[in-house]
Amino acid sequence: MRKKLGLLLIICGLLFILKPLAEHGYSYYCQLQLKNELKQKEDIGAVEQSNQSKQPMKPPFLLEIPSISVEAVVVEGIGDKDLRKGPGWDPRGVYPGMEGNVIIAAHNNVYGSHFKDLHKLKPGNMVFISEGENSKHKFAYRIESMETIHERDDTTIFDPTTERNLTLITCVSPASSGQRVIVTAQQVSLTPEK
């Protein structure tokens, strides 16, 4: 009986250790596939790129936050299956390049933990959204503010706006706390105005 109990505890311990590794591995694999998909789109669309510079950008697209070393492909949707693959574009917002609020959510402790350091962002840090690593079709956003809210107390982040904003959302550990880190940014021009 003691041997069976010991074996059971070892198996449980291994599962406890391997589950997060499997989750991160799955997210990593999905991100590789998505980056390849973006690269193929980029190669095919190189000729059409000049026409696209004025159009909204639909997922998948590349999200870069250099100050916290994030480079991830954003998928469409914020459902459980979507966020397992990477950050998700929230359909309550608009597409990048449109007037309004672009909303992107991601996990901070499972499935790639893409937003694990979101709380470290400071006003003035930059966020970039593009169609791929070599794309000239790029939107830049400057971080304006960061706050922690209780998800049921404040839904103003989903309100329509006439400005071109970006909102990044992740949960505060533990996820059951109901608190969210909310980072807001405003679109800026990539080239200095004359």
mmCIF file with all atom_site columns, C-alpha atoms in Angstrom:
data_model
loop_
_atom_site.group_PDB
_atom_site.id
_atom_site.type_symbol
_atom_site.label_atom_id
_atom_site.label_alt_id
_atom_site.label_comp_id
_atom_site.label_asym_id
_atom_site.label_entity_id
_atom_site.label_seq_id
_atom_site.pdbx_PDB_ins_code
_atom_site.Cartn_x
_atom_site.Cartn_y
_atom_site.Cartn_z
_atom_site.occupancy
_atom_site.B_iso_or_equiv
_atom_site.pdbx_formal_charge
_atom_site.auth_seq_id
_atom_site.auth_comp_id
_atom_site.auth_asym_id
_atom_site.auth_atom_id
_atom_site.pdbx_PDB_model_num
ATOM 1   C CA . MET A 1 1   ? 0.000   0.000  0.000   1.00 0.00 ? 1   MET A CA 1
ATOM 2   C CA . ARG A 1 2   ? 2.838   2.421  0.834   1.00 0.00 ? 2   ARG A CA 1
ATOM 3   C CA . LYS A 1 3   ? 4.508   1.738  -2.522  1.00 0.00 ? 3   LYS A CA 1
ATOM 4   C CA . LYS A 1 4   ? 1.250   2.458  -4.387  1.00 0.00 ? 4   LYS A CA 1
ATOM 5   C CA . LEU A 1 5   ? 0.758   5.679  -2.444  1.00 0.00 ? 5   LEU A CA 1
ATOM 6   C CA . GLY A 1 6   ? 4.361   6.724  -3.110  1.00 0.00 ? 6   GLY A CA 1
ATOM 7   C CA . LEU A 1 7   ? 3.999   5.966  -6.816  1.00 0.00 ? 7   LEU A CA 1
ATOM 8   C CA . LEU A 1 8   ? 0.743   7.925  -6.928  1.00 0.00 ? 8   LEU A CA 1
ATOM 9   C CA . LEU A 1 9   ? 2.409   10.933 -5.279  1.00 0.00 ? 9   LEU A CA 1
ATOM 10  C CA . ILE A 1 10  ? 5.305   10.783 -7.753  1.00 0.00 ? 10  ILE A CA 1
ATOM 11  C CA . ILE A 1 11  ? 2.876   10.673 -10.687 1.00 0.00 ? 11  ILE A CA 1
ATOM 12  C CA . CYS A 1 12  ? 0.891   13.618 -9.285  1.00 0.00 ? 12  CYS A CA 1
ATOM 13  C CA . GLY A 1 13  ? 4.111   15.576 -8.777  1.00 0.00 ? 13  GLY A CA 1
ATOM 14  C CA . LEU A 1 14  ? 5.214   14.917 -12.348 1.00 0.00 ? 14  LEU A CA 1
ATOM 15  C CA . LEU A 1 15  ? 1.833   16.007 -13.698 1.00 0.00 ? 15  LEU A CA 1
ATOM 16  C CA . PHE A 1 16  ? 2.027   19.148 -11.562 1.00 0.00 ? 16  PHE A CA 1
ATOM 17  C CA . ILE A 1 17  ? 5.429   19.955 -13.084 1.00 0.00 ? 17  ILE A CA 1
ATOM 18  C CA . LEU A 1 18  ? 4.705   18.901 -16.660 1.00 0.00 ? 18  LEU A CA 1
ATOM 19  C CA . LYS A 1 19  ? 1.341   20.664 -17.087 1.00 0.00 ? 19  LYS A CA 1
ATOM 20  C CA . PRO A 1 20  ? 2.798   24.221 -17.249 1.00 0.00 ? 20  PRO A CA 1
ATOM 21  C CA . LEU A 1 21  ? 5.602   23.009 -19.518 1.00 0.00 ? 21  LEU A CA 1
ATOM 22  C CA . ALA A 1 22  ? 3.055   21.464 -21.867 1.00 0.00 ? 22  ALA A CA 1
ATOM 23  C CA . GLU A 1 23  ? 0.965   24.671 -21.858 1.00 0.00 ? 23  GLU A CA 1
ATOM 24  C CA . HIS A 1 24  ? 3.957   26.867 -22.696 1.00 0.00 ? 24  HIS A CA 1
ATOM 25  C CA . GLY A 1 25  ? 5.114   24.354 -25.312 1.00 0.00 ? 25  GLY A CA 1
ATOM 26  C CA . TYR A 1 26  ? 1.693   24.423 -26.979 1.00 0.00 ? 26  TYR A CA 1
ATOM 27  C CA . SER A 1 27  ? 1.670   28.233 -27.037 1.00 0.00 ? 27  SER A CA 1
ATOM 28  C CA . TYR A 1 28  ? 5.222   28.316 -28.409 1.00 0.00 ? 28  TYR A CA 1
ATOM 29  C CA . TYR A 1 29  ? 4.264   25.872 -31.176 1.00 0.00 ? 29  TYR A CA 1
ATOM 30  C CA . CYS A 1 30  ? 1.158   27.922 -32.072 1.00 0.00 ? 30  CYS A CA 1
ATOM 31  C CA . GLN A 1 31  ? 3.217   31.137 -32.157 1.00 0.00 ? 31  GLN A CA 1
ATOM 32  C CA . LEU A 1 32  ? 5.741   29.531 -34.529 1.00 0.00 ? 32  LEU A CA 1
ATOM 33  C CA . GLN A 1 33  ? 2.932   28.505 -36.871 1.00 0.00 ? 33  GLN A CA 1
ATOM 34  C CA . LEU A 1 34  ? 1.347   31.955 -36.699 1.00 0.00 ? 34  LEU A CA 1
ATOM 35  C CA . LYS A 1 35  ? 4.679   33.699 -37.389 1.00 0.00 ? 35  LYS A CA 1
ATOM 36  C CA . ASN A 1 36  ? 5.163   31.448 -40.429 1.00 0.00 ? 36  ASN A CA 1
ATOM 37  C CA . GLU A 1 37  ? 1.653   32.355 -41.587 1.00 0.00 ? 37  GLU A CA 1
ATOM 38  C CA . LEU A 1 38  ? 2.460   36.073 -41.204 1.00 0.00 ? 38  LEU A CA 1
ATOM 39  C CA . LYS A 1 39  ? 5.732   35.609 -43.101 1.00 0.00 ? 39  LYS A CA 1
ATOM 40  C CA . GLN A 1 40  ? 3.876   33.919 -45.979 1.00 0.00 ? 40  GLN A CA 1
ATOM 41  C CA . LYS A 1 41  ? 1.268   36.704 -46.020 1.00 0.00 ? 41  LYS A CA 1
ATOM 42  C CA . GLU A 1 42  ? 4.067   39.259 -45.954 1.00 0.00 ? 42  GLU A CA 1
ATOM 43  C CA . ASP A 1 43  ? 5.846   37.634 -48.908 1.00 0.00 ? 43  ASP A CA 1
ATOM 44  C CA . ILE A 1 44  ? 2.624   37.410 -50.934 1.00 0.00 ? 44  ILE A CA 1
ATOM 45  C CA . GLY A 1 45  ? 1.440   40.887 -49.982 1.00 0.00 ? 45  GLY A CA 1
ATOM 46  C CA . ALA A 1 46  ? 4.715   42.751 -50.608 1.00 0.00 ? 46  ALA A CA 1
ATOM 47  C CA . VAL A 1 47  ? 3.396   44.017 -53.935 1.00 0.00 ? 47  VAL A CA 1
ATOM 48  C CA . GLU A 1 48  ? 0.091   45.146 -52.468 1.00 0.00 ? 48  GLU A CA 1
ATOM 49  C CA . GLN A 1 49  ? 1.611   46.691 -49.328 1.00 0.00 ? 49  GLN A CA 1
ATOM 50  C CA . SER A 1 50  ? 1.449   50.295 -50.519 1.00 0.00 ? 50  SER A CA 1
ATOM 51  C CA . ASN A 1 51  ? -2.317  49.968 -51.003 1.00 0.00 ? 51  ASN A CA 1
ATOM 52  C CA . GLN A 1 52  ? -2.791  48.463 -47.535 1.00 0.00 ? 52  GLN A CA 1
ATOM 53  C CA . SER A 1 53  ? -1.092  51.203 -45.506 1.00 0.00 ? 53  SER A CA 1
ATOM 54  C CA . LYS A 1 54  ? -4.394  53.055 -45.049 1.00 0.00 ? 54  LYS A CA 1
ATOM 55  C CA . GLN A 1 55  ? -6.511  49.980 -44.265 1.00 0.00 ? 55  GLN A CA 1
ATOM 56  C CA . PRO A 1 56  ? -7.324  48.534 -40.834 1.00 0.00 ? 56  PRO A CA 1
ATOM 57  C CA . MET A 1 57  ? -5.277  45.520 -39.822 1.00 0.00 ? 57  MET A CA 1
ATOM 58  C CA . LYS A 1 58  ? -7.156  42.314 -39.019 1.00 0.00 ? 58  LYS A CA 1
ATOM 59  C CA . PRO A 1 59  ? -5.704  39.437 -36.971 1.00 0.00 ? 59  PRO A CA 1
ATOM 60  C CA . PRO A 1 60  ? -3.372  37.716 -37.112 1.00 0.00 ? 60  PRO A CA 1
ATOM 61  C CA . PHE A 1 61  ? -0.900  40.570 -36.653 1.00 0.00 ? 61  PHE A CA 1
ATOM 62  C CA . LEU A 1 62  ? 2.347   41.076 -34.751 1.00 0.00 ? 62  LEU A CA 1
ATOM 63  C CA . LEU A 1 63  ? 2.400   42.806 -31.348 1.00 0.00 ? 63  LEU A CA 1
ATOM 64  C CA . GLU A 1 64  ? 5.734   44.147 -30.131 1.00 0.00 ? 64  GLU A CA 1
ATOM 65  C CA . ILE A 1 65  ? 6.407   45.690 -26.716 1.00 0.00 ? 65  ILE A CA 1
ATOM 66  C CA . PRO A 1 66  ? 10.189  46.193 -26.658 1.00 0.00 ? 66  PRO A CA 1
ATOM 67  C CA . SER A 1 67  ? 10.436  47.418 -23.040 1.00 0.00 ? 67  SER A CA 1
ATOM 68  C CA . ILE A 1 68  ? 9.142   44.055 -21.715 1.00 0.00 ? 68  ILE A CA 1
ATOM 69  C CA . SER A 1 69  ? 10.473  41.867 -24.556 1.00 0.00 ? 69  SER A CA 1
ATOM 70  C CA . VAL A 1 70  ? 7.108   40.878 -26.016 1.00 0.00 ? 70  VAL A CA 1
ATOM 71  C CA . GLU A 1 71  ? 6.904   39.788 -29.634 1.00 0.00 ? 71  GLU A CA 1
ATOM 72  C CA . ALA A 1 72  ? 3.778   37.745 -30.232 1.00 0.00 ? 72  ALA A CA 1
ATOM 73  C CA . VAL A 1 73  ? 1.248   37.123 -32.947 1.00 0.00 ? 73  VAL A CA 1
ATOM 74  C CA . VAL A 1 74  ? -2.238  38.270 -31.943 1.00 0.00 ? 74  VAL A CA 1
ATOM 75  C CA . VAL A 1 75  ? -5.108  35.950 -32.837 1.00 0.00 ? 75  VAL A CA 1
ATOM 76  C CA . GLU A 1 76  ? -8.759  36.843 -33.338 1.00 0.00 ? 76  GLU A CA 1
ATOM 77  C CA . GLY A 1 77  ? -10.888 36.348 -30.221 1.00 0.00 ? 77  GLY A CA 1
ATOM 78  C CA . ILE A 1 78  ? -10.450 36.131 -26.471 1.00 0.00 ? 78  ILE A CA 1
ATOM 79  C CA . GLY A 1 79  ? -11.976 32.734 -25.821 1.00 0.00 ? 79  GLY A CA 1
ATOM 80  C CA . ASP A 1 80  ? -10.080 30.064 -23.918 1.00 0.00 ? 80  ASP A CA 1
ATOM 81  C CA . LYS A 1 81  ? -8.930  28.317 -27.104 1.00 0.00 ? 81  LYS A CA 1
ATOM 82  C CA . ASP A 1 82  ? -7.829  31.622 -28.646 1.00 0.00 ? 82  ASP A CA 1
ATOM 83  C CA . LEU A 1 83  ? -5.723  32.757 -25.673 1.00 0.00 ? 83  LEU A CA 1
ATOM 84  C CA . ARG A 1 84  ? -3.961  29.391 -25.548 1.00 0.00 ? 84  ARG A CA 1
ATOM 85  C CA . LYS A 1 85  ? -2.363  30.295 -28.887 1.00 0.00 ? 85  LYS A CA 1
ATOM 86  C CA . GLY A 1 86  ? -1.296  33.804 -27.874 1.00 0.00 ? 86  GLY A CA 1
ATOM 87  C CA . PRO A 1 87  ? -2.670  37.277 -27.182 1.00 0.00 ? 87  PRO A CA 1
ATOM 88  C CA . GLY A 1 88  ? -6.199  37.770 -28.477 1.00 0.00 ? 88  GLY A CA 1
ATOM 89  C CA . TRP A 1 89  ? -7.895  40.686 -30.200 1.00 0.00 ? 89  TRP A CA 1
ATOM 90  C CA . ASP A 1 90  ? -11.145 41.511 -28.371 1.00 0.00 ? 90  ASP A CA 1
ATOM 91  C CA . PRO A 1 91  ? -14.093 41.996 -30.777 1.00 0.00 ? 91  PRO A CA 1
ATOM 92  C CA . ARG A 1 92  ? -15.571 44.644 -28.436 1.00 0.00 ? 92  ARG A CA 1
ATOM 93  C CA . GLY A 1 93  ? -12.854 46.933 -29.808 1.00 0.00 ? 93  GLY A CA 1
ATOM 94  C CA . VAL A 1 94  ? -11.818 48.016 -33.277 1.00 0.00 ? 94  VAL A CA 1
ATOM 95  C CA . TYR A 1 95  ? -9.072  46.801 -35.600 1.00 0.00 ? 95  TYR A CA 1
ATOM 96  C CA . PRO A 1 96  ? -5.711  48.599 -35.508 1.00 0.00 ? 96  PRO A CA 1
ATOM 97  C CA . GLY A 1 97  ? -5.816  51.559 -37.881 1.00 0.00 ? 97  GLY A CA 1
ATOM 98  C CA . MET A 1 98  ? -9.454  52.379 -37.139 1.00 0.00 ? 98  MET A CA 1
ATOM 99  C CA . GLU A 1 99  ? -10.808 55.184 -35.002 1.00 0.00 ? 99  GLU A CA 1
ATOM 100 C CA . GLY A 1 100 ? -11.597 53.757 -31.569 1.00 0.00 ? 100 GLY A CA 1
ATOM 101 C CA . ASN A 1 101 ? -10.112 51.402 -29.026 1.00 0.00 ? 101 ASN A CA 1
ATOM 102 C CA . VAL A 1 102 ? -8.060  48.335 -30.022 1.00 0.00 ? 102 VAL A CA 1
ATOM 103 C CA . ILE A 1 103 ? -8.341  45.814 -27.163 1.00 0.00 ? 103 ILE A CA 1
ATOM 104 C CA . ILE A 1 104 ? -5.859  42.947 -26.725 1.00 0.00 ? 104 ILE A CA 1
ATOM 105 C CA . ALA A 1 105 ? -5.877  40.433 -23.870 1.00 0.00 ? 105 ALA A CA 1
ATOM 106 C CA . ALA A 1 106 ? -3.371  37.725 -22.946 1.00 0.00 ? 106 ALA A CA 1
ATOM 107 C CA . HIS A 1 107 ? -2.449  35.373 -20.131 1.00 0.00 ? 107 HIS A CA 1
ATOM 108 C CA . ASN A 1 108 ? 0.207   36.308 -17.607 1.00 0.00 ? 108 ASN A CA 1
ATOM 109 C CA . ASN A 1 109 ? 0.952   32.910 -16.058 1.00 0.00 ? 109 ASN A CA 1
ATOM 110 C CA . VAL A 1 110 ? -0.083  30.144 -18.478 1.00 0.00 ? 110 VAL A CA 1
ATOM 111 C CA . TYR A 1 111 ? 0.092   29.386 -22.212 1.00 0.00 ? 111 TYR A CA 1
ATOM 112 C CA . GLY A 1 112 ? 3.081   31.529 -23.102 1.00 0.00 ? 112 GLY A CA 1
ATOM 113 C CA . SER A 1 113 ? 2.563   34.123 -20.355 1.00 0.00 ? 113 SER A CA 1
ATOM 114 C CA . HIS A 1 114 ? 2.835   36.849 -22.983 1.00 0.00 ? 114 HIS A CA 1
ATOM 115 C CA . PHE A 1 115 ? 1.648   39.601 -20.602 1.00 0.00 ? 115 PHE A CA 1
ATOM 116 C CA . LYS A 1 116 ? 3.480   38.405 -17.468 1.00 0.00 ? 116 LYS A CA 1
ATOM 117 C CA . ASP A 1 117 ? 5.416   41.698 -17.257 1.00 0.00 ? 117 ASP A CA 1
ATOM 118 C CA . LEU A 1 118 ? 2.588   44.001 -18.347 1.00 0.00 ? 118 LEU A CA 1
ATOM 119 C CA . HIS A 1 119 ? 2.568   45.597 -14.880 1.00 0.00 ? 119 HIS A CA 1
ATOM 120 C CA . LYS A 1 120 ? 6.168   46.793 -15.482 1.00 0.00 ? 120 LYS A CA 1
ATOM 121 C CA . LEU A 1 121 ? 5.201   49.140 -18.327 1.00 0.00 ? 121 LEU A CA 1
ATOM 122 C CA . LYS A 1 122 ? 5.528   52.857 -17.731 1.00 0.00 ? 122 LYS A CA 1
ATOM 123 C CA . PRO A 1 123 ? 4.031   55.917 -19.431 1.00 0.00 ? 123 PRO A CA 1
ATOM 124 C CA . GLY A 1 124 ? 6.060   56.707 -22.524 1.00 0.00 ? 124 GLY A CA 1
ATOM 125 C CA . ASN A 1 125 ? 6.913   53.071 -23.365 1.00 0.00 ? 125 ASN A CA 1
ATOM 126 C CA . MET A 1 126 ? 6.064   52.153 -26.947 1.00 0.00 ? 126 MET A CA 1
ATOM 127 C CA . VAL A 1 127 ? 3.914   49.360 -28.394 1.00 0.00 ? 127 VAL A CA 1
ATOM 128 C CA . PHE A 1 128 ? 3.933   48.426 -32.085 1.00 0.00 ? 128 PHE A CA 1
ATOM 129 C CA . ILE A 1 129 ? 1.420   46.503 -34.186 1.00 0.00 ? 129 ILE A CA 1
ATOM 130 C CA . SER A 1 130 ? 2.377   45.346 -37.668 1.00 0.00 ? 130 SER A CA 1
ATOM 131 C CA . GLU A 1 131 ? 1.607   42.721 -40.286 1.00 0.00 ? 131 GLU A CA 1
ATOM 132 C CA . GLY A 1 132 ? 4.977   41.065 -39.680 1.00 0.00 ? 132 GLY A CA 1
ATOM 133 C CA . GLU A 1 133 ? 8.618   41.608 -38.781 1.00 0.00 ? 133 GLU A CA 1
ATOM 134 C CA . ASN A 1 134 ? 9.504   43.262 -42.098 1.00 0.00 ? 134 ASN A CA 1
ATOM 135 C CA . SER A 1 135 ? 6.214   45.013 -42.706 1.00 0.00 ? 135 SER A CA 1
ATOM 136 C CA . LYS A 1 136 ? 6.092   48.727 -43.477 1.00 0.00 ? 136 LYS A CA 1
ATOM 137 C CA . HIS A 1 137 ? 2.426   48.733 -42.439 1.00 0.00 ? 137 HIS A CA 1
ATOM 138 C CA . LYS A 1 138 ? 2.943   49.508 -38.737 1.00 0.00 ? 138 LYS A CA 1
ATOM 139 C CA . PHE A 1 139 ? 1.027   51.307 -35.997 1.00 0.00 ? 139 PHE A CA 1
ATOM 140 C CA . ALA A 1 140 ? 2.799   52.825 -32.988 1.00 0.00 ? 140 ALA A CA 1
ATOM 141 C CA . TYR A 1 141 ? 1.223   53.476 -29.603 1.00 0.00 ? 141 TYR A CA 1
ATOM 142 C CA . ARG A 1 142 ? 2.639   55.334 -26.585 1.00 0.00 ? 142 ARG A CA 1
ATOM 143 C CA . ILE A 1 143 ? 1.674   54.078 -23.124 1.00 0.00 ? 143 ILE A CA 1
ATOM 144 C CA . GLU A 1 144 ? -0.392  56.693 -21.302 1.00 0.00 ? 144 GLU A CA 1
ATOM 145 C CA . SER A 1 145 ? -1.481  54.926 -18.112 1.00 0.00 ? 145 SER A CA 1
ATOM 146 C CA . MET A 1 146 ? -1.674  51.674 -16.196 1.00 0.00 ? 146 MET A CA 1
ATOM 147 C CA . GLU A 1 147 ? -4.103  50.639 -13.494 1.00 0.00 ? 147 GLU A CA 1
ATOM 148 C CA . THR A 1 148 ? -5.379  47.595 -11.650 1.00 0.00 ? 148 THR A CA 1
ATOM 149 C CA . ILE A 1 149 ? -9.147  47.244 -11.521 1.00 0.00 ? 149 ILE A CA 1
ATOM 150 C CA . HIS A 1 150 ? -11.708 44.710 -10.378 1.00 0.00 ? 150 HIS A CA 1
ATOM 151 C CA . GLU A 1 151 ? -13.186 43.375 -13.619 1.00 0.00 ? 151 GLU A CA 1
ATOM 152 C CA . ARG A 1 152 ? -16.793 43.786 -12.490 1.00 0.00 ? 152 ARG A CA 1
ATOM 153 C CA . ASP A 1 153 ? -16.372 47.339 -11.208 1.00 0.00 ? 153 ASP A CA 1
ATOM 154 C CA . ASP A 1 154 ? -15.103 49.049 -14.334 1.00 0.00 ? 154 ASP A CA 1
ATOM 155 C CA . THR A 1 155 ? -16.217 48.330 -17.875 1.00 0.00 ? 155 THR A CA 1
ATOM 156 C CA . THR A 1 156 ? -15.354 51.780 -19.278 1.00 0.00 ? 156 THR A CA 1
ATOM 157 C CA . ILE A 1 157 ? -12.379 50.274 -21.105 1.00 0.00 ? 157 ILE A CA 1
ATOM 158 C CA . PHE A 1 158 ? -14.901 48.853 -23.583 1.00 0.00 ? 158 PHE A CA 1
ATOM 159 C CA . ASP A 1 159 ? -16.658 52.188 -24.196 1.00 0.00 ? 159 ASP A CA 1
ATOM 160 C CA . PRO A 1 160 ? -16.472 53.608 -27.742 1.00 0.00 ? 160 PRO A CA 1
ATOM 161 C CA . THR A 1 161 ? -14.016 56.459 -28.272 1.00 0.00 ? 161 THR A CA 1
ATOM 162 C CA . THR A 1 162 ? -13.195 58.829 -31.099 1.00 0.00 ? 162 THR A CA 1
ATOM 163 C CA . GLU A 1 163 ? -9.447  58.594 -30.401 1.00 0.00 ? 163 GLU A CA 1
ATOM 164 C CA . ARG A 1 164 ? -7.141  55.867 -31.679 1.00 0.00 ? 164 ARG A CA 1
ATOM 165 C CA . ASN A 1 165 ? -6.317  53.964 -28.498 1.00 0.00 ? 165 ASN A CA 1
ATOM 166 C CA . LEU A 1 166 ? -4.905  50.600 -27.516 1.00 0.00 ? 166 LEU A CA 1
ATOM 167 C CA . THR A 1 167 ? -5.857  48.743 -24.339 1.00 0.00 ? 167 THR A CA 1
ATOM 168 C CA . LEU A 1 168 ? -3.863  45.759 -23.100 1.00 0.00 ? 168 LEU A CA 1
ATOM 169 C CA . ILE A 1 169 ? -5.467  43.499 -20.485 1.00 0.00 ? 169 ILE A CA 1
ATOM 170 C CA . THR A 1 170 ? -4.269  40.634 -18.296 1.00 0.00 ? 170 THR A CA 1
ATOM 171 C CA . CYS A 1 171 ? -5.307  39.130 -15.001 1.00 0.00 ? 171 CYS A CA 1
ATOM 172 C CA . VAL A 1 172 ? -3.599  39.660 -11.659 1.00 0.00 ? 172 VAL A CA 1
ATOM 173 C CA . SER A 1 173 ? -2.429  36.416 -10.060 1.00 0.00 ? 173 SER A CA 1
ATOM 174 C CA . PRO A 1 174 ? -4.199  34.458 -8.832  1.00 0.00 ? 174 PRO A CA 1
ATOM 175 C CA . ALA A 1 175 ? -6.698  34.578 -11.694 1.00 0.00 ? 175 ALA A CA 1
ATOM 176 C CA . SER A 1 176 ? -9.550  33.976 -9.266  1.00 0.00 ? 176 SER A CA 1
ATOM 177 C CA . SER A 1 177 ? -8.916  37.409 -7.672  1.00 0.00 ? 177 SER A CA 1
ATOM 178 C CA . GLY A 1 178 ? -11.032 39.043 -10.386 1.00 0.00 ? 178 GLY A CA 1
ATOM 179 C CA . GLN A 1 179 ? -8.501  41.849 -10.751 1.00 0.00 ? 179 GLN A CA 1
ATOM 180 C CA . ARG A 1 180 ? -7.091  42.971 -14.073 1.00 0.00 ? 180 ARG A CA 1
ATOM 181 C CA . VAL A 1 181 ? -4.077  45.008 -15.114 1.00 0.00 ? 181 VAL A CA 1
ATOM 182 C CA . ILE A 1 182 ? -5.204  47.558 -17.706 1.00 0.00 ? 182 ILE A CA 1
ATOM 183 C CA . VAL A 1 183 ? -2.651  49.426 -19.818 1.00 0.00 ? 183 VAL A CA 1
ATOM 184 C CA . THR A 1 184 ? -3.885  52.202 -22.091 1.00 0.00 ? 184 THR A CA 1
ATOM 185 C CA . ALA A 1 185 ? -1.932  53.701 -24.966 1.00 0.00 ? 185 ALA A CA 1
ATOM 186 C CA . GLN A 1 186 ? -2.581  56.257 -27.673 1.00 0.00 ? 186 GLN A CA 1
ATOM 187 C CA . GLN A 1 187 ? -1.630  55.910 -31.321 1.00 0.00 ? 187 GLN A CA 1
ATOM 188 C CA . VAL A 1 188 ? 1.224   58.139 -32.434 1.00 0.00 ? 188 VAL A CA 1
ATOM 189 C CA . SER A 1 189 ? 2.832   58.799 -35.796 1.00 0.00 ? 189 SER A CA 1
ATOM 190 C CA . LEU A 1 190 ? 5.940   56.779 -36.638 1.00 0.00 ? 190 LEU A CA 1
ATOM 191 C CA . THR A 1 191 ? 7.463   59.728 -38.478 1.00 0.00 ? 191 THR A CA 1
ATOM 192 C CA . PRO A 1 192 ? 7.958   63.122 -36.835 1.00 0.00 ? 192 PRO A CA 1
ATOM 193 C CA . GLU A 1 193 ? 5.527   65.749 -38.011 1.00 0.00 ? 193 GLU A CA 1
ATOM 194 C CA . LYS A 1 194 ? 6.978   68.780 -39.826 1.00 0.00 ? 194 LYS A CA 1
#
